[in-house]
Coordinates of C-alpha atoms in Angstrom, one line a residue:
Q1 CA 0.0 0.1 0.3
V2 CA 1.5 3.7 -0.7
Q3 CA 1.7 5.7 1.9
L4 CA 0.6 9.7 2.0
V5 CA 2.9 11.9 4.5
E6 CA 1.8 15.6 5.1
S7 CA 4.7 17.7 6.0
G8 CA 5.6 21.9 6.2
G9 CA 2.9 22.8 8.5
G10 CA 3.9 25.3 11.4
L11 CA 1.9 28.4 13.6
V12 CA 2.0 31.7 10.7
Q13 CA 1.0 35.2 11.6
A14 CA -1.9 36.4 9.1
G15 CA -0.4 37.5 5.9
G16 CA 2.5 34.9 6.3
S17 CA 3.8 32.2 3.6
L18 CA 3.6 28.5 4.4
R19 CA 5.0 25.6 1.6
L20 CA 3.4 21.9 2.7
S21 CA 4.8 18.8 1.0
C22 CA 2.5 15.5 0.2
T23 CA 5.7 12.6 -0.1
A24 CA 4.3 9.4 -1.3
S25 CA 6.0 6.5 -0.3
G26 CA 5.3 4.5 -3.8
R27 CA 5.3 6.0 -7.6
I28 CA 2.3 8.1 -8.1
L29 CA 1.1 7.3 -11.9
T30 CA 0.9 9.7 -14.9
S31 CA -2.7 9.0 -14.6
S32 CA -3.4 9.8 -11.1
V33 CA -5.3 13.2 -9.8
M34 CA -3.8 14.6 -6.2
A35 CA -5.4 16.7 -4.1
W36 CA -5.0 19.4 -0.8
F37 CA -8.0 19.1 1.4
R38 CA -8.5 20.5 5.0
Q39 CA -10.8 20.1 8.5
A40 CA -11.0 22.7 10.7
P41 CA -12.2 22.3 13.9
G42 CA -15.9 22.0 14.3
K43 CA -16.0 21.6 10.8
E44 CA -16.4 19.3 7.1
R45 CA -13.3 17.9 5.3
E46 CA -13.0 20.3 2.1
F47 CA -11.2 20.4 -1.0
V48 CA -8.5 22.9 -1.4
G49 CA -7.1 22.2 -4.8
G50 CA -5.7 19.6 -7.4
I51 CA -3.3 18.2 -9.4
T52 CA -2.9 16.1 -12.7
W53 CA 0.4 14.0 -12.3
G54 CA 0.7 14.3 -16.2
R55 CA 0.5 17.7 -17.2
A56 CA 0.2 19.7 -13.9
S57 CA -3.3 21.0 -15.0
T58 CA -4.7 22.4 -11.5
S59 CA -8.1 23.8 -10.2
Y60 CA -8.9 25.6 -6.9
A61 CA -11.5 26.1 -4.4
D62 CA -13.0 29.5 -4.6
S63 CA -11.7 30.7 -0.6
V64 CA -7.9 29.8 -2.0
K65 CA -8.2 30.9 -5.8
G66 CA -5.1 33.6 -6.4
R67 CA -3.3 33.3 -2.7
F68 CA -2.5 29.4 -2.9
T69 CA -0.4 27.3 -5.4
I70 CA -0.2 23.2 -6.4
S71 CA 2.4 21.7 -7.8
R72 CA 4.6 18.7 -8.4
D73 CA 7.7 17.2 -8.7
A74 CA 7.6 13.4 -10.1
G75 CA 10.6 12.3 -9.8
Q76 CA 10.5 12.5 -5.9
N77 CA 6.6 11.6 -5.8
T78 CA 5.6 14.6 -4.0
M79 CA 3.2 17.3 -3.8
Y80 CA 3.1 20.9 -2.5
L81 CA 1.3 23.5 -1.8
H82 CA 2.0 26.9 -1.6
M83 CA 0.1 29.1 0.5
N84 CA 0.5 33.1 0.8
N85 CA -0.9 35.5 1.9
L86 CA -2.4 33.1 5.1
K87 CA -5.5 34.2 6.5
P88 CA -6.8 33.1 10.3
E89 CA -9.5 31.0 8.4
D90 CA -7.0 29.1 6.7
T91 CA -6.5 27.3 10.0
A92 CA -6.8 23.6 9.7
V93 CA -5.5 20.1 9.3
Y94 CA -4.2 19.9 6.2
Y95 CA -4.2 16.6 3.5
C96 CA -3.7 15.0 0.9
A97 CA -4.9 12.5 -1.2
P98 CA -6.0 10.7 -4.8
I99 CA -9.0 12.0 -6.2
V100 CA -11.2 10.8 -8.8
A101 CA -10.9 14.0 -11.6
L102 CA -9.8 17.7 -10.8
G103 CA -14.0 18.3 -11.5
S104 CA -15.0 15.9 -9.1
P105 CA -12.9 17.0 -5.9
K106 CA -13.4 13.8 -3.3
G107 CA -11.4 11.4 -2.0
L108 CA -11.0 8.6 -4.1
Y109 CA -10.7 6.1 -1.1
D110 CA -11.8 6.9 2.7
Y111 CA -8.3 6.4 4.1
W112 CA -6.4 10.1 5.7
G113 CA -3.2 10.1 7.1
Q114 CA -2.0 12.4 10.1
G115 CA -2.4 15.6 8.3
T116 CA 0.0 18.6 8.8
Q117 CA -1.1 21.3 10.9
V118 CA -1.1 24.8 9.8
T119 CA -2.4 27.4 12.1
V120 CA -2.5 31.4 11.0
S121 CA -2.6 33.8 13.6
S122 CA -3.9 37.9 13.9

């Protein structure tokens, strides 16, 4: 089974930046579509953005559009989430997972890792 490990979270002030990483223990196939999700206390897990592994086409939730950027290093089986101009409402645990397609931003499997905590202070 392929394991996905998120890292890079931390505490940052509003307006600051962070880069999260999602590294797979195995090969991510060119046909895969990977995505970032987040979950804040008391709220449901929500889609943040996704990327097709082959062409690196991306899609983002309206709440992060223009502030967050997703990229990937296929050779390292790693996906990144570059977060700029962070806001307190971005505070959440961030997870990565495969999805069916960019037009269907829901987890492909009911499997979630540890995630990485992002806390944005005022």
